[in-house]
mmCIF file of C-alpha atoms and ligand atoms in Angstrom:
data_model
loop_
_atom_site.group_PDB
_atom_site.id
_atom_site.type_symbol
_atom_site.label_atom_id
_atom_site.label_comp_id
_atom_site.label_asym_id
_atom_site.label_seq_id
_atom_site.Cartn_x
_atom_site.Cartn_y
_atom_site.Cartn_z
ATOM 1 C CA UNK A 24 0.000 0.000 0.000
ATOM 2 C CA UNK A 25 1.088 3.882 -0.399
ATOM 3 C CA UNK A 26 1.105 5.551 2.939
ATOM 4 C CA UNK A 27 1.917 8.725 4.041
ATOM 5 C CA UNK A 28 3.468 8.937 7.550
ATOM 6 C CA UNK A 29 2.945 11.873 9.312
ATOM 7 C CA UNK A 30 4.793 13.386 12.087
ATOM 8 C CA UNK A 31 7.764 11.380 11.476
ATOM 9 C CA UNK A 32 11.187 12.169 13.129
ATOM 10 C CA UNK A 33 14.751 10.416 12.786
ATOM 11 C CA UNK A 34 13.533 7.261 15.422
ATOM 12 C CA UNK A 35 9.813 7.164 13.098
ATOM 13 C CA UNK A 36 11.945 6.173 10.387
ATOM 14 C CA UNK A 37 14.572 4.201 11.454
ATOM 15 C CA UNK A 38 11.975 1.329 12.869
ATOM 16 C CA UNK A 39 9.328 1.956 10.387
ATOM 17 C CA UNK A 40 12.003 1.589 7.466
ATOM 18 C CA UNK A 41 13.516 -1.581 9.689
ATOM 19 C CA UNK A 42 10.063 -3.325 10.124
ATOM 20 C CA UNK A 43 8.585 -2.314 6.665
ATOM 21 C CA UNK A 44 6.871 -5.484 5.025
ATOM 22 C CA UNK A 45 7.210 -3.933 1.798
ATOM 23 C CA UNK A 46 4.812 -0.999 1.723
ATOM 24 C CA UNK A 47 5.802 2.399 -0.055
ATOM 25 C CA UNK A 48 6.304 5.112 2.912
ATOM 26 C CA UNK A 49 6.748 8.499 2.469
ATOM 27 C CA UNK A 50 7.560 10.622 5.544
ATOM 28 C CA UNK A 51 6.481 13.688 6.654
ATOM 29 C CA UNK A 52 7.839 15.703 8.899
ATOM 30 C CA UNK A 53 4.309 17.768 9.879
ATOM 31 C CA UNK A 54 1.982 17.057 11.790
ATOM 32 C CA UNK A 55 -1.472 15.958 10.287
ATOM 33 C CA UNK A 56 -4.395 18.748 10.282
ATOM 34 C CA UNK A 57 -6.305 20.807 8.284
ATOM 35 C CA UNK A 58 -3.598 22.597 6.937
ATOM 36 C CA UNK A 59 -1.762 19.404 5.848
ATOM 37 C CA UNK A 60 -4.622 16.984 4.902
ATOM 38 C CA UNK A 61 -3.751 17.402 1.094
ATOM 39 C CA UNK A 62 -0.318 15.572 1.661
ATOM 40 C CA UNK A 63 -2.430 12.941 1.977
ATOM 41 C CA UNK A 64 -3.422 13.547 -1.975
ATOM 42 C CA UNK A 65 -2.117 9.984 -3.621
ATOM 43 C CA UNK A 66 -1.931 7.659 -0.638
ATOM 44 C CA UNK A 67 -4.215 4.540 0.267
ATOM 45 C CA UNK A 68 -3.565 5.200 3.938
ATOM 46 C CA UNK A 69 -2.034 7.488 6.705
ATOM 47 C CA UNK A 70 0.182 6.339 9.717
ATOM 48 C CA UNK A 71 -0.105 8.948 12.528
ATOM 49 C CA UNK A 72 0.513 9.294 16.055
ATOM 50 C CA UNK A 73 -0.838 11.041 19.107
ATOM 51 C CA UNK A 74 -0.779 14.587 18.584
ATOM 52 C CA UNK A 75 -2.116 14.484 14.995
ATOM 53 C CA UNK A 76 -5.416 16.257 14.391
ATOM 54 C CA UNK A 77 -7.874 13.682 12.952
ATOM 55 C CA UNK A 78 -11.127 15.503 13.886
ATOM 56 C CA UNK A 79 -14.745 15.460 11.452
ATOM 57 C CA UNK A 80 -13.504 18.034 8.967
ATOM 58 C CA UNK A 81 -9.788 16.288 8.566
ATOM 59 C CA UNK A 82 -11.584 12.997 8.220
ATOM 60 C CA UNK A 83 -13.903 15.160 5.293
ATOM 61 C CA UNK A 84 -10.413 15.460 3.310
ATOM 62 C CA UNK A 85 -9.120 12.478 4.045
ATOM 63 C CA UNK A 86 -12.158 10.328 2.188
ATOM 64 C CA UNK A 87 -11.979 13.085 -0.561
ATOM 65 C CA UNK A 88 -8.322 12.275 -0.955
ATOM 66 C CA UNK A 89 -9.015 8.802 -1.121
ATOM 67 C CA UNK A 90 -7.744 7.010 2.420
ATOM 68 C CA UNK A 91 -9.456 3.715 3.438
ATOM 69 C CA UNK A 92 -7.217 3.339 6.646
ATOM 70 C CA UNK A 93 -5.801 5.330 9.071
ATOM 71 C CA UNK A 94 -2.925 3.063 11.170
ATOM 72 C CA UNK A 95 -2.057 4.862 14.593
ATOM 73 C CA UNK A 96 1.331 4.302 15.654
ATOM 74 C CA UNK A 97 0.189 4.046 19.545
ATOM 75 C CA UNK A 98 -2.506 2.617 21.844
ATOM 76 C CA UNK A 99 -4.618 6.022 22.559
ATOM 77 C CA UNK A 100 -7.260 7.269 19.580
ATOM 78 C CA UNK A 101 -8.864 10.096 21.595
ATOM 79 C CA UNK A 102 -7.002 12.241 18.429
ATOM 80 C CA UNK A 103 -9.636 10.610 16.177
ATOM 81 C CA UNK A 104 -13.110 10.793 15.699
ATOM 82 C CA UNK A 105 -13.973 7.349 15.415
ATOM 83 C CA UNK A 106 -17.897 8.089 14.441
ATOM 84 C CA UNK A 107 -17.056 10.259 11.536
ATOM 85 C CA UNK A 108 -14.436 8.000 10.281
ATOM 86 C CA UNK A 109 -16.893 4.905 10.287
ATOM 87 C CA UNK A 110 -19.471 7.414 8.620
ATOM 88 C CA UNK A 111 -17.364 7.546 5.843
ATOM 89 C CA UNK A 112 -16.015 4.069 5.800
ATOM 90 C CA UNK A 113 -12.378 4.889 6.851
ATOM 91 C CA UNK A 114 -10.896 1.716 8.758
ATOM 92 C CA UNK A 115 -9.186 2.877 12.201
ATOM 93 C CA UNK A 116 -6.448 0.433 13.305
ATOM 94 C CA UNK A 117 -4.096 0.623 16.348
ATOM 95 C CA UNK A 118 -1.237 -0.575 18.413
ATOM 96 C CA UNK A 119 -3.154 -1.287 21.339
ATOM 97 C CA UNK A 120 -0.206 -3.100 23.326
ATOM 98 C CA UNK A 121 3.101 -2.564 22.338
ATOM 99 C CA UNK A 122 5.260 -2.210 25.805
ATOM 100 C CA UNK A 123 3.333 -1.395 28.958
ATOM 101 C CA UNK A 124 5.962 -2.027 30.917
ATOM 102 C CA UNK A 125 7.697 1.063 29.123
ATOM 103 C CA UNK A 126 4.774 3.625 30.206
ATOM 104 C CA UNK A 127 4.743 1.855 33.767
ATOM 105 C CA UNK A 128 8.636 1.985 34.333
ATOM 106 C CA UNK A 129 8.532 5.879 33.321
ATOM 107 C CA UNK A 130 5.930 6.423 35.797
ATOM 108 C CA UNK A 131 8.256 4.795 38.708
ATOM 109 C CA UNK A 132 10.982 6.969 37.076
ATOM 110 C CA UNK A 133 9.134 10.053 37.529
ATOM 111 C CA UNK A 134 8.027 9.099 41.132
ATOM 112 C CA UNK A 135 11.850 7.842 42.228
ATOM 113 C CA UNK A 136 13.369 11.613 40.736
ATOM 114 C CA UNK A 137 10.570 13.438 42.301
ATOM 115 C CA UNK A 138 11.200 11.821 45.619
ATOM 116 C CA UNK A 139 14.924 11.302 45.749
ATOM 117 C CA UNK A 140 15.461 14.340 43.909
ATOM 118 C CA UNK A 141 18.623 12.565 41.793
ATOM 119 C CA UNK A 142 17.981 14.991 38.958
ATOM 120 C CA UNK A 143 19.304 17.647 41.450
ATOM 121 C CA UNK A 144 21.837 15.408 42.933
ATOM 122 C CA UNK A 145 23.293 14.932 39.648
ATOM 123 C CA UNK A 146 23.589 18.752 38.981
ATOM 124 C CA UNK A 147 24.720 19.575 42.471
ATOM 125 C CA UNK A 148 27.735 17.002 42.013
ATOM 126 C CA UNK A 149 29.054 17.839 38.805
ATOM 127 C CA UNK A 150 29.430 21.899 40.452
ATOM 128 C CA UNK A 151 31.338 20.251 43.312
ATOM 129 C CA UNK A 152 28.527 20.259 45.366
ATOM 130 C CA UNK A 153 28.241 17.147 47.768
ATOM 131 C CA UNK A 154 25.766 18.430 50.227
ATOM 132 C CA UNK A 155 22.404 16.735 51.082
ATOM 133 C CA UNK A 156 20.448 19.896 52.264
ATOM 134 C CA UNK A 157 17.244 19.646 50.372
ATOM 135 C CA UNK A 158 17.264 16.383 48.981
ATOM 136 C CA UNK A 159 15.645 14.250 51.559
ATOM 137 C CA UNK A 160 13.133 12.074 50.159
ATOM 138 C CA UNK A 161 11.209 9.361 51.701
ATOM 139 C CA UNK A 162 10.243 5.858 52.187
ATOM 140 C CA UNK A 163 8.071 3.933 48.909
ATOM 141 C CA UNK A 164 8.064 0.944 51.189
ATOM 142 C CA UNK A 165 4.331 1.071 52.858
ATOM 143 C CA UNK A 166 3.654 4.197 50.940
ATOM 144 C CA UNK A 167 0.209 4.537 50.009
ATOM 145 C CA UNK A 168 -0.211 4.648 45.857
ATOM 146 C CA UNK A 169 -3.479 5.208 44.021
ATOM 147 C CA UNK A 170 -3.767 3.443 40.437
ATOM 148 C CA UNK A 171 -6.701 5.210 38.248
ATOM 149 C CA UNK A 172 -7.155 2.628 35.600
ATOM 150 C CA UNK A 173 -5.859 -1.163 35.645
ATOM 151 C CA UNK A 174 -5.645 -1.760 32.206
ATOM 152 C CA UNK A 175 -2.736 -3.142 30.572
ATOM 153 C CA UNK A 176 -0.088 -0.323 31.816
ATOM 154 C CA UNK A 177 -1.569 0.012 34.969
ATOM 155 C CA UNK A 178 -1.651 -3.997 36.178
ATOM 156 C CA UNK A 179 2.372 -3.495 34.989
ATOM 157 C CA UNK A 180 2.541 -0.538 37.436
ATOM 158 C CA UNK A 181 0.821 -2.429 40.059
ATOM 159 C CA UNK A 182 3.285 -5.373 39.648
ATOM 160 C CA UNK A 183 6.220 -2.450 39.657
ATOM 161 C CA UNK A 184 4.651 -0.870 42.985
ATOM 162 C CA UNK A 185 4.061 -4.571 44.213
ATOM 163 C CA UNK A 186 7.810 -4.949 44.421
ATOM 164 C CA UNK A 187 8.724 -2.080 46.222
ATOM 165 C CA UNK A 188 5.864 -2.580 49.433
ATOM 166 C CA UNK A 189 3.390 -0.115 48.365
ATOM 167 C CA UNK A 190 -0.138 -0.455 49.892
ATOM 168 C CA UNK A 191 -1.756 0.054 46.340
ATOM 169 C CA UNK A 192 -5.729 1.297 45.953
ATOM 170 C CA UNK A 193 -6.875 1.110 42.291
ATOM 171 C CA UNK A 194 -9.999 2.647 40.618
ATOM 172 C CA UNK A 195 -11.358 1.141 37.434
ATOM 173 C CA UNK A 196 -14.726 0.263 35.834
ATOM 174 C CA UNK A 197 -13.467 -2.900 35.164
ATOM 175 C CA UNK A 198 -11.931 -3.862 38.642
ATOM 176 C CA UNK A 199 -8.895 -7.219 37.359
ATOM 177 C CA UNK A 200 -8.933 -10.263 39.505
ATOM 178 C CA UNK A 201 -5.078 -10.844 38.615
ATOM 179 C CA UNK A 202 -4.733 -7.494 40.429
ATOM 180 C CA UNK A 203 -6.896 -8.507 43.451
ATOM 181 C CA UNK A 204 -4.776 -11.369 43.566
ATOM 182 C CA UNK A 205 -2.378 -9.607 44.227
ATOM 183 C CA UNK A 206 -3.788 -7.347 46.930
ATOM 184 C CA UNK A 207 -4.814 -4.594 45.006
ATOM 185 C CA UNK A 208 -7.922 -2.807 46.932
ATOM 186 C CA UNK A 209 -10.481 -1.373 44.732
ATOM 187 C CA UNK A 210 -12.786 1.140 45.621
ATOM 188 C CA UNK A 211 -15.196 4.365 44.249
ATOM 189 C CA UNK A 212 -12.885 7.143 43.140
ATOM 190 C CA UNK A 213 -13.037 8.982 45.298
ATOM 191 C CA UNK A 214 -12.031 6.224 48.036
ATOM 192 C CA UNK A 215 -9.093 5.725 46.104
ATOM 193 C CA UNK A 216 -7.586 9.268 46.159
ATOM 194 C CA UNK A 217 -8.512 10.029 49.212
ATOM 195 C CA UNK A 218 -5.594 9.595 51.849
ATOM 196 C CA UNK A 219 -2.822 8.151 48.869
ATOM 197 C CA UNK A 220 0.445 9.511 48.973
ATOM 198 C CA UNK A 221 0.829 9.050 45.496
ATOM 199 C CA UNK A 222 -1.781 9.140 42.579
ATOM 200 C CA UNK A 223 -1.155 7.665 39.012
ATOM 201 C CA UNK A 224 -3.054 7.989 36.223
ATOM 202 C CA UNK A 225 -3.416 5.059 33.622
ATOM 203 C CA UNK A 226 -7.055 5.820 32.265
ATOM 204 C CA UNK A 227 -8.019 6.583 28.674
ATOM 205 C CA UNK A 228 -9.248 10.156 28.218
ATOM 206 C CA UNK A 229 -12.471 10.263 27.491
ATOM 207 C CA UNK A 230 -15.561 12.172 27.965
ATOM 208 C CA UNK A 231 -16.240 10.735 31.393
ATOM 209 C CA UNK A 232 -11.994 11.152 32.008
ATOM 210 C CA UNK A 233 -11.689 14.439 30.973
ATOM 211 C CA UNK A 234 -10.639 16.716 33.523
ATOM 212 C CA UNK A 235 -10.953 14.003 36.194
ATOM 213 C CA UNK A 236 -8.737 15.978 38.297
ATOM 214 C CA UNK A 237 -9.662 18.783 39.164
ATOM 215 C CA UNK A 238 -10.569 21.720 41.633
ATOM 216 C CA UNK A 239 -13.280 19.115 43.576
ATOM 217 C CA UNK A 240 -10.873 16.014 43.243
ATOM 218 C CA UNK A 241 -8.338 18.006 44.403
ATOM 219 C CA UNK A 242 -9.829 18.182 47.633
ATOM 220 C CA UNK A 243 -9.767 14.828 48.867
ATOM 221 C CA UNK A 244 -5.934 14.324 48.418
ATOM 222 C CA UNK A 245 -3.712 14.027 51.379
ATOM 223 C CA UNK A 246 -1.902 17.032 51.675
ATOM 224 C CA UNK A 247 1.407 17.590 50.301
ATOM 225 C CA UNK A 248 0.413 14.539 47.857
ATOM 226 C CA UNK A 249 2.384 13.250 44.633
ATOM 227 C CA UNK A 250 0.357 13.068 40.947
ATOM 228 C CA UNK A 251 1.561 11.439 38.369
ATOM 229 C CA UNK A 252 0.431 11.229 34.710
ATOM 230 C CA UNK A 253 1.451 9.396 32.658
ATOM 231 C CA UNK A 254 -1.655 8.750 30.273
ATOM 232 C CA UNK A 255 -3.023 11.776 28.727
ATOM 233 C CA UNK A 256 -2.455 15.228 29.386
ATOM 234 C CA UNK A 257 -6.604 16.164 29.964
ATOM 235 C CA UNK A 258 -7.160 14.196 32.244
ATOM 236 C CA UNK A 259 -5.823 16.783 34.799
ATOM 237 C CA UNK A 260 -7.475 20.692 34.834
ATOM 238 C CA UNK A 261 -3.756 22.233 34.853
ATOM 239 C CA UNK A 262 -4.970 25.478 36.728
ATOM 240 C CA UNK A 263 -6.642 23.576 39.412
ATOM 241 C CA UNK A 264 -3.278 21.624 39.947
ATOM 242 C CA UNK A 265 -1.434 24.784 39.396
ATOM 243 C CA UNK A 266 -3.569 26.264 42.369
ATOM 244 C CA UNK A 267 -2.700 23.076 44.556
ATOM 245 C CA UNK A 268 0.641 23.468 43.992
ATOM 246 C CA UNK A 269 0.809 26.893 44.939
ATOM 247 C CA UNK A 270 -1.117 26.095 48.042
ATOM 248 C CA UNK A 271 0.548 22.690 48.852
ATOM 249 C CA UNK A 272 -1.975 20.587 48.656
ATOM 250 C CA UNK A 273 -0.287 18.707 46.223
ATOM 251 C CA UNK A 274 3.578 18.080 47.249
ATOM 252 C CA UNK A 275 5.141 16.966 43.964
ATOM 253 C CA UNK A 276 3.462 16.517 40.271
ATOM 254 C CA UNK A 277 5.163 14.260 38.119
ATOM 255 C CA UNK A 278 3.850 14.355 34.319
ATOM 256 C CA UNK A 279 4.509 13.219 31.035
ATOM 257 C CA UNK A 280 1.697 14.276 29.018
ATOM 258 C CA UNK A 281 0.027 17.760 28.934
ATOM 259 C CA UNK A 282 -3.202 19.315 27.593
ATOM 260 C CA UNK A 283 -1.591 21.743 25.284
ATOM 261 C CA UNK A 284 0.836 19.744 24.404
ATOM 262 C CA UNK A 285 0.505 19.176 20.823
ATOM 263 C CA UNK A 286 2.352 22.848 20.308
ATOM 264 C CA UNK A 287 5.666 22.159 22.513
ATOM 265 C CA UNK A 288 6.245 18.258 23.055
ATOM 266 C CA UNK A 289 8.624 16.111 20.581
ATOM 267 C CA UNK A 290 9.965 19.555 19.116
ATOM 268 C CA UNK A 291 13.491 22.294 20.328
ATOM 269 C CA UNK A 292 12.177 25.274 21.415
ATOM 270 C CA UNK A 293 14.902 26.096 23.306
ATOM 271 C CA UNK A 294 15.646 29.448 21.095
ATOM 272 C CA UNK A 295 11.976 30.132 20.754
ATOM 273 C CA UNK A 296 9.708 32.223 23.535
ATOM 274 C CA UNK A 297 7.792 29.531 24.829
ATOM 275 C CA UNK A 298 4.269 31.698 25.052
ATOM 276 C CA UNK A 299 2.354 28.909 27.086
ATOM 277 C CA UNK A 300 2.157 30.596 30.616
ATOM 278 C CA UNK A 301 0.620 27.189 32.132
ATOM 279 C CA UNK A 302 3.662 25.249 31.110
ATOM 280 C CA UNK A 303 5.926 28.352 32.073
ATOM 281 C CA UNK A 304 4.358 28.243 35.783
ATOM 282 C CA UNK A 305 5.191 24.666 35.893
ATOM 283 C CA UNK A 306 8.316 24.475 35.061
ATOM 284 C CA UNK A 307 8.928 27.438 37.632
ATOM 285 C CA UNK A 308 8.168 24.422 40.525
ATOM 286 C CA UNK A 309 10.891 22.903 42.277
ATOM 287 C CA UNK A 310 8.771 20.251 42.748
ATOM 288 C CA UNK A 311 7.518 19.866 39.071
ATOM 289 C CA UNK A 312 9.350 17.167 36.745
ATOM 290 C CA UNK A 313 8.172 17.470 32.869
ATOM 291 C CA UNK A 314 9.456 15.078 30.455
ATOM 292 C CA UNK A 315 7.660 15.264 26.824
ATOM 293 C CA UNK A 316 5.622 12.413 26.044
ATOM 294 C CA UNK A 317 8.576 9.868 26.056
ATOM 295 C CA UNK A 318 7.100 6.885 28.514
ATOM 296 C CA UNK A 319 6.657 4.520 24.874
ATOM 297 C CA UNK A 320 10.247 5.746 23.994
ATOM 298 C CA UNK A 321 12.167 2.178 24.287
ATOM 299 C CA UNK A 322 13.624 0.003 21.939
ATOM 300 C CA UNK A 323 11.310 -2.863 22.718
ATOM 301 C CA UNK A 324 8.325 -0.717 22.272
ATOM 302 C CA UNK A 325 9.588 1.263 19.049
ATOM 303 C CA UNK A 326 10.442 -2.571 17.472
ATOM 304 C CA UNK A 327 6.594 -3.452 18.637
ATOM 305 C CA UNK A 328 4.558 -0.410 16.936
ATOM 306 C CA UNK A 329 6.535 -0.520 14.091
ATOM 307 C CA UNK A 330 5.913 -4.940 13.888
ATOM 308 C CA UNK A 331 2.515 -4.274 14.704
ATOM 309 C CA UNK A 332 1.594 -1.679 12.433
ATOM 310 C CA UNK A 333 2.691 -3.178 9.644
ATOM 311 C CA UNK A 334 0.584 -6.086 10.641
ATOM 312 C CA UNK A 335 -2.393 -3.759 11.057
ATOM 313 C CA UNK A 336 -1.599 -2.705 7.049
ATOM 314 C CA UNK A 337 -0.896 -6.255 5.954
ATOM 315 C CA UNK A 338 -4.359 -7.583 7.612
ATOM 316 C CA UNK A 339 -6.756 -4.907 5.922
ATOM 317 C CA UNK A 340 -5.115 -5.317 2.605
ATOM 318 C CA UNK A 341 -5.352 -9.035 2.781
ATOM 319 C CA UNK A 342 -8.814 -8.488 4.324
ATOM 320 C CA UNK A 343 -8.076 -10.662 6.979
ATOM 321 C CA UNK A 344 -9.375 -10.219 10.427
ATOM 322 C CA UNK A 345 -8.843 -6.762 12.215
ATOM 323 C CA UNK A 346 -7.951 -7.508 15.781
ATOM 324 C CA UNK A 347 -6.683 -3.975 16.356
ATOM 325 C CA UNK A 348 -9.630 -2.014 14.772
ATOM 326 C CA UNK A 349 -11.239 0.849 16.667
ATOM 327 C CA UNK A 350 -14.770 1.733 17.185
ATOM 328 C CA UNK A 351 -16.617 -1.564 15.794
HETATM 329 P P1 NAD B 426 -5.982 -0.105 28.573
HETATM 330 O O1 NAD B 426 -7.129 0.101 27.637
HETATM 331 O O2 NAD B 426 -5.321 -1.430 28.638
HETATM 332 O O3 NAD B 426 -6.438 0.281 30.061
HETATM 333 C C1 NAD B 426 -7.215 1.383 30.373
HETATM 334 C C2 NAD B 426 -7.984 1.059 31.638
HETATM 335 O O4 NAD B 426 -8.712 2.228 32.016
HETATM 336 C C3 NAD B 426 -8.990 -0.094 31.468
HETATM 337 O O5 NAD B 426 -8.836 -1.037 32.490
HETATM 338 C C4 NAD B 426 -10.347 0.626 31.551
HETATM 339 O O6 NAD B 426 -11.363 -0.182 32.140
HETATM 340 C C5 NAD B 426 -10.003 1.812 32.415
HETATM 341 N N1 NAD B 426 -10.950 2.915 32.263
HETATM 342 C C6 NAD B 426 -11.580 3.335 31.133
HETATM 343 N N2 NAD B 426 -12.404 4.366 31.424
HETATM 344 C C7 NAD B 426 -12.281 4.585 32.749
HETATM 345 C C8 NAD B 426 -12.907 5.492 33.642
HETATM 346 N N3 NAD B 426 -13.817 6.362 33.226
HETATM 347 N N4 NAD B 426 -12.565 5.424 34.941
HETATM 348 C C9 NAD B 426 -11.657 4.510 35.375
HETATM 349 N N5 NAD B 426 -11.048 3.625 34.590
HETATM 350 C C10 NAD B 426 -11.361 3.650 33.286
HETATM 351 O O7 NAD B 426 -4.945 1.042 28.200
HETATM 352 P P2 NAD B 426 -3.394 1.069 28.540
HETATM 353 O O8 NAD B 426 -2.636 0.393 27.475
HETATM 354 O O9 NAD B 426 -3.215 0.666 29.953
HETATM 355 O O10 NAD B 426 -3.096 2.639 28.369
HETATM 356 C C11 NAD B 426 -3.671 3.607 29.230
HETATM 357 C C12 NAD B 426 -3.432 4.978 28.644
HETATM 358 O O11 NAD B 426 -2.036 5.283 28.691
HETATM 359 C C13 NAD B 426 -3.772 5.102 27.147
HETATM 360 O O12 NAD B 426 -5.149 5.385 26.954
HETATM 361 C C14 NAD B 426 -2.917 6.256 26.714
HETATM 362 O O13 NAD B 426 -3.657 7.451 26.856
HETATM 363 C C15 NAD B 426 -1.768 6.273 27.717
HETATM 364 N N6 NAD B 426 -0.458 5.972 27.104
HETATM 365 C C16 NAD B 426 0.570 6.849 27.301
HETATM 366 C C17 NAD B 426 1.815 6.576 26.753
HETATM 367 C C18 NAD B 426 3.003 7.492 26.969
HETATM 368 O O14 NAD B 426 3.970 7.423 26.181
HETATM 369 N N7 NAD B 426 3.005 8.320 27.982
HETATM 370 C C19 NAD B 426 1.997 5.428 25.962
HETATM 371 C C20 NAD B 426 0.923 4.549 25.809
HETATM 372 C C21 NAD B 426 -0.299 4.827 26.376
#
């Protein structure tokens, strides 16, 4: 098949290329929206990934131009609007697993800097500085940790926490009996945040999802509390964090994904004014870590989309069974 892969960087290529079961690729550097639909002028189908714009008008172009299939490159599809697409008989396939333990061992990454602080440790050392004002931390061991969504990256997170002695509460619709097992406790939400010491998202954004913390959820954490998110950046109202930050409700925030996102993550804009005040204020926290939307970046996940997503391609143009379709 012809396919046009957008928002493609150095990495995109090297493992698409690699994996590549004999499909012609072209690669794009931009992102896919309105203003770039028409790249999509000649193709059978379009490889994206999560910041690309695939709302009701884009999908409009797309059918003009001719796509049948739209392949995303990760597990989320909150990007797309799966009604329209069906509407017009565009097939939606993902990568609905590729490495969860990737995701889950960035979120214990986040949560190990914030609370041992070794991202200032390592500055501190390399200026000569060997003293430990500042950088206590504390104890994981019997800590308290809050799991909103037990799906696939979650139960991996679960297993993570499992190992270091966390007392671990979990919120899902779907409670897992492998995680019960375990001793996961399940309760409402609001059970769940209230009195953890750490919170971590895992939960798809959708419309029930969006915003899910907020200024009212806020409320019932313990005070001086740790959120994490590693899932999707709406899922957390960034002002009413920002206010619980400034009045230390929450302790440390820990996030890898962020609402507006789509504008600063994967790109330098370290000789650009960044005019986001939100993500300006955050970064301003000594008790803020942001990393940009790199908990899939490993090798065995990158070798796993790119496998899988030619398999996606392969099974719709040998109209075989679609295992990884959305939205049926
Ligand atoms: P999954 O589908 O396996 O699990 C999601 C879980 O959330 C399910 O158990 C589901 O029942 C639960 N859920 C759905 N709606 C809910 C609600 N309203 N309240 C509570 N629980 C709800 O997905 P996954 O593979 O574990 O991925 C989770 C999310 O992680 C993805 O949707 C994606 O947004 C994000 N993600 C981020 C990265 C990254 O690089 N940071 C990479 C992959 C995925």
């Amino acid at each position: 098949m012809k396919i046009a892969v957008f928002n493609t960087y150095q990495y995109d290529k090297e493992y698409l290329n690699r994996f590549n079961t004999g499909h012609e690729l072209s690669f794009f550097n931009a992102r896919l929206d309105l203003q770039t639909v028409n790249l999509s002028k000649g193709f059978d189908c379009i490889c994206i990934f999560v910041n690309d714009r695939v709302d009701a008008e884009v999908l409009i172009e797309l059918a003009k131009n001719g796509i049948k299939l739209i392949v995303l490159r990760c597990a989320g599809f909150n990007n797309v609007d799966i009604e329209k697409a069906k509407e017009l008989g565009i097939v939606v396939l993902r990568v609905p697993t590729y490495s969860p333990e990737a995701v889950a061992e960035h979120a214990m990454a986040l949560i190990l800097t914030l609370d041992r602080k070794t991202h200032k440790a390592y500055n501190r050392v390399r200026e000569g500085n060997f003293s430990l004002e500042k950088l206590m931390g504390f104890n994981l061991h019997q800590r308290k940790v809050a799991v909103i969504g037990t799906g696939h990256i979650g139960q991996a997170f679960c297993r993570i926490l499992k190992g270091f002695g966390c007392q671990i509460g979990a919120y899902d619709l779907f409670p897992s009996e492998e995680m019960e097992a375990i001793g996961v406790k399940y309760g409402t939400l609001e059970d769940t945040l209230c009195d953890a010491d750490i919170v971590s998202l895992h939960c798809p954004l959708t419309d029930d999802t969006f915003h899910m913390i907020n200024k009212e959820t806020l409320q019932l954490f313990s005070d001086g509390a740790m959120l994490i998110n590693t899932s999707r950046g709406a899922l957390i109202d960034t002002a009413a964090v920002i206010g619980a930050l400034k009045n230390g409700r929450l302790g440390y925030l820990g996030i890898d994904v962020y609402e507006q996102e789509s504008n600063l993550f994967f790109n330098d804009h370290s000789e650009n004014v960044i005019v986001d005040d939100m993500i300006t204020r955050l970064i301003s926290f000594p008790n803020v870590l942001i990393t940009s939307h790199q908990g899939f970046f490993t090798k065995e996940a990158m070798e796993q989309i790119a496998t899988v997503t030619f398999q996606n391609v392969d099974a719709f143009e040998k109209q075989m069974p679609l295992v990884n379709r959305v939205g049926v």
